[in-house]
Short mmCIF file of N, CA, C and O in Angstrom, two decimals:
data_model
loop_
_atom_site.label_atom_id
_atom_site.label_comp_id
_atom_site.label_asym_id
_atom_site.label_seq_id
_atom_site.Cartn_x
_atom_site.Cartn_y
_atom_site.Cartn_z
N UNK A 1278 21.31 4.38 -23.45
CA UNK A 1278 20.67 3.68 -22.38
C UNK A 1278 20.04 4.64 -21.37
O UNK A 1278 19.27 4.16 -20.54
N UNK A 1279 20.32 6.05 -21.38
CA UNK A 1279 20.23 6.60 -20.52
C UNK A 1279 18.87 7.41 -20.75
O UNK A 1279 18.89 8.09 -21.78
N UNK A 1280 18.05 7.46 -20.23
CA UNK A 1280 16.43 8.39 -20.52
C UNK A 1280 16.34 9.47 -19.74
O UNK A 1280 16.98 9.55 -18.68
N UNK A 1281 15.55 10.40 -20.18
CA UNK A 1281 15.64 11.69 -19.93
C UNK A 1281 14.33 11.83 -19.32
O UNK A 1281 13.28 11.87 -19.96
N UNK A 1282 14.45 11.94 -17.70
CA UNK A 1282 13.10 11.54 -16.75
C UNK A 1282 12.32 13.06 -16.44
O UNK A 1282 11.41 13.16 -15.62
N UNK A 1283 12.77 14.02 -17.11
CA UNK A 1283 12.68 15.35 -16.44
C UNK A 1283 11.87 15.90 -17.52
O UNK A 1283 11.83 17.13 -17.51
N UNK A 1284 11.16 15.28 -18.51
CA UNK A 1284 10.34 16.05 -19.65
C UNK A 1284 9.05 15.96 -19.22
O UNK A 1284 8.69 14.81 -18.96
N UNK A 1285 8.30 16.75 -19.07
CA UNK A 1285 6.84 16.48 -18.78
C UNK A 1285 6.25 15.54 -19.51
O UNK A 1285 6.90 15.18 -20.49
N UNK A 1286 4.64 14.75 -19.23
CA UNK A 1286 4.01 14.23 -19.87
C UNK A 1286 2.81 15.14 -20.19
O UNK A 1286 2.60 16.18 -19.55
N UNK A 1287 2.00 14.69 -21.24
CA UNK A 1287 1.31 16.15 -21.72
C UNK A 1287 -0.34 15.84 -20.91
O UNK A 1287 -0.97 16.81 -20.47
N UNK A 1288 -0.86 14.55 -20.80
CA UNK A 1288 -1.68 15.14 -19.77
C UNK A 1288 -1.19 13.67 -18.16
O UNK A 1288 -0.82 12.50 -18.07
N UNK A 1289 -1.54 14.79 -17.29
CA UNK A 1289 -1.74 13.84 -16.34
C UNK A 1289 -2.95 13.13 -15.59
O UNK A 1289 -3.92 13.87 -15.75
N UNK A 1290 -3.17 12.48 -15.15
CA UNK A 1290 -4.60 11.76 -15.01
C UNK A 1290 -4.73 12.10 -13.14
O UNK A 1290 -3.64 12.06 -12.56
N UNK A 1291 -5.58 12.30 -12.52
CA UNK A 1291 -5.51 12.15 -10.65
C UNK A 1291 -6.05 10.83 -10.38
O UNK A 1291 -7.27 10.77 -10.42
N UNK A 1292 -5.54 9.96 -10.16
CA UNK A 1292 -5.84 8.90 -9.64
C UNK A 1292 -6.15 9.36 -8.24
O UNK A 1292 -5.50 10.02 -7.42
N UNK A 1293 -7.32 8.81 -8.21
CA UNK A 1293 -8.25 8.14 -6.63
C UNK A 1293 -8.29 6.84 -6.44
O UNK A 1293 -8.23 6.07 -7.40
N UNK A 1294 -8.41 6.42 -5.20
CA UNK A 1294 -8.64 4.91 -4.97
C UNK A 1294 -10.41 5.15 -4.89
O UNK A 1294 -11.06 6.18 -4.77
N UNK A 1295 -10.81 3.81 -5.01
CA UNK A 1295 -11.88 3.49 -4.87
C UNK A 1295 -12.63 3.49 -3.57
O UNK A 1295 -11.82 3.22 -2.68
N UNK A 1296 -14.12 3.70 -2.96
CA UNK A 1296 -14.10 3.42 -1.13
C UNK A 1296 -13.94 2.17 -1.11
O UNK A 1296 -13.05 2.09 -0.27
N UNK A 1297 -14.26 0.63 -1.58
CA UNK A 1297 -13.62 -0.37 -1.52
C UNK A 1297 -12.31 -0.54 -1.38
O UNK A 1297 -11.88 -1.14 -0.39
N UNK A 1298 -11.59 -0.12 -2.20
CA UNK A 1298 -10.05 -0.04 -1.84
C UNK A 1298 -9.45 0.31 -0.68
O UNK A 1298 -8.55 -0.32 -0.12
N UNK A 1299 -10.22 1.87 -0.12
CA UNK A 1299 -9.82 2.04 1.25
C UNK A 1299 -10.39 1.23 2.38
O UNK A 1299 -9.77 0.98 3.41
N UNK A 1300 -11.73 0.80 2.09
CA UNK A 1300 -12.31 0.36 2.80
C UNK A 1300 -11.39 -1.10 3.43
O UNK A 1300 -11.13 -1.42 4.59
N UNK A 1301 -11.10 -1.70 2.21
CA UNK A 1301 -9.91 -3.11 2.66
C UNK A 1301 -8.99 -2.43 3.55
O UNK A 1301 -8.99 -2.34 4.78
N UNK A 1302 -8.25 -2.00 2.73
CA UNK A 1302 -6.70 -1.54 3.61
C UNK A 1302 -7.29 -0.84 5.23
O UNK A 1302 -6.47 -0.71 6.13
N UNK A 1303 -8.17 -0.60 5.37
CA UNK A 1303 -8.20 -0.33 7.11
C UNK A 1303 -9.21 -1.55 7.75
O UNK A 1303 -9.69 -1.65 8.88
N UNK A 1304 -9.29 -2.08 7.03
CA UNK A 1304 -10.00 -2.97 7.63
C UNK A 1304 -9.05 -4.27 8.00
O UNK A 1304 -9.22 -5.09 8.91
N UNK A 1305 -7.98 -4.21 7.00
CA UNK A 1305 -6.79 -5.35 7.03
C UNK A 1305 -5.93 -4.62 7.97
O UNK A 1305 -5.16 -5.33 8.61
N UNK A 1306 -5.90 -3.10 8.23
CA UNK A 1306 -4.42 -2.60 8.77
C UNK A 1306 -5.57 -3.10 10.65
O UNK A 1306 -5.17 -3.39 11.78
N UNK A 1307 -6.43 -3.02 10.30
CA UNK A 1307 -7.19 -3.39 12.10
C UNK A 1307 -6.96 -4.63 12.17
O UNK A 1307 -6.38 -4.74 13.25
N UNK A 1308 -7.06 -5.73 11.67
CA UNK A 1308 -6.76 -7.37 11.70
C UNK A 1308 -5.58 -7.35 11.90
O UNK A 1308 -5.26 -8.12 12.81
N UNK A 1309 -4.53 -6.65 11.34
CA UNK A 1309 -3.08 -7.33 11.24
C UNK A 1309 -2.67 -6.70 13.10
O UNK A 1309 -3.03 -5.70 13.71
N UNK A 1310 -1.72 -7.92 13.49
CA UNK A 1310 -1.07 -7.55 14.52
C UNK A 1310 0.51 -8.57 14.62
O UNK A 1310 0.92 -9.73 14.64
N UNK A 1311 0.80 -7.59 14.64
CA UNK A 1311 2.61 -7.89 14.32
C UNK A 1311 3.32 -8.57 16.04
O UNK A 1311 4.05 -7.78 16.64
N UNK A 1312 3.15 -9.53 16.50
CA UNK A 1312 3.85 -10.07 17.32
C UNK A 1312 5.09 -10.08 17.72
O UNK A 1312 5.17 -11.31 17.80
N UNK A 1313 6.54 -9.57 18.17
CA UNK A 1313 7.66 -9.99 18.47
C UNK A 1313 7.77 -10.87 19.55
O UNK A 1313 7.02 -10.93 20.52
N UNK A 1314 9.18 -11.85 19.21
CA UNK A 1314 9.66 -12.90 19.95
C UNK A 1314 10.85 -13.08 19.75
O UNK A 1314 11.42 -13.60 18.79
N UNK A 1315 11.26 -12.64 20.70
CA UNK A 1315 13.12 -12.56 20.73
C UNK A 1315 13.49 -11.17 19.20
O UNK A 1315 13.28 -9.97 19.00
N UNK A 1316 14.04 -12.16 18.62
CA UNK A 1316 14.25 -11.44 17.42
C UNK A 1316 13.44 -11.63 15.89
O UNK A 1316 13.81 -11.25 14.78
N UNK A 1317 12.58 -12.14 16.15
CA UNK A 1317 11.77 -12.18 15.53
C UNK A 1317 10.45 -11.76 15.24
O UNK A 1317 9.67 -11.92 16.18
N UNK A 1318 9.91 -11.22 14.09
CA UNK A 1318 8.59 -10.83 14.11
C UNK A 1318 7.19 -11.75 13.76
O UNK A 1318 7.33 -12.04 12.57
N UNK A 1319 6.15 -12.24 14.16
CA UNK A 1319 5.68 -12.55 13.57
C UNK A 1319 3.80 -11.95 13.42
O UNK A 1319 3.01 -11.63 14.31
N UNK A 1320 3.70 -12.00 12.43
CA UNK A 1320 2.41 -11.09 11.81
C UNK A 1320 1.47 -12.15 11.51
O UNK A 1320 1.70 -13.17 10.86
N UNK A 1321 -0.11 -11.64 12.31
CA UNK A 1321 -1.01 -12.44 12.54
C UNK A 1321 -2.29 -11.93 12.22
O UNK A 1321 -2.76 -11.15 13.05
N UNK A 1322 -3.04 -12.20 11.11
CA UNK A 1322 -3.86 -11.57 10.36
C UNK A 1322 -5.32 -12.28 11.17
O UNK A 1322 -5.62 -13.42 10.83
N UNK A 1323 -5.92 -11.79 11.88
CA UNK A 1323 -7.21 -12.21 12.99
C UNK A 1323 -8.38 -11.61 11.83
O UNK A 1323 -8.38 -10.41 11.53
N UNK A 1324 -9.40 -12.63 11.19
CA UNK A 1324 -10.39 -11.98 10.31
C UNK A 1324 -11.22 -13.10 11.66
O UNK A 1324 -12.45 -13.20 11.71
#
């Protein structure tokens, strides 16, 4: 059951994101605003 995680793989690939990809995620991390109330959070996505 047990696999042996420490062997290399023979090639590795560099993943990049796409500028679309980044382009979302900061455009969503500027919309989102995380509200607290008492003990609670609540998250409010303003498009």
């Amino acid at each position: 059951m047990a696999k042996i995680y420490s062997k290399k793989t023979l090639a590795t690939t560099k993943m990049l994101p796409k500028k679309d990809t980044i382009s979302f995620i900061l455009n969503y991390s500027k919309a989102l605003k995380v509200v607290k109330v008492g003990s609670m959070n609540f998250e409010i996505i303003a498009n």
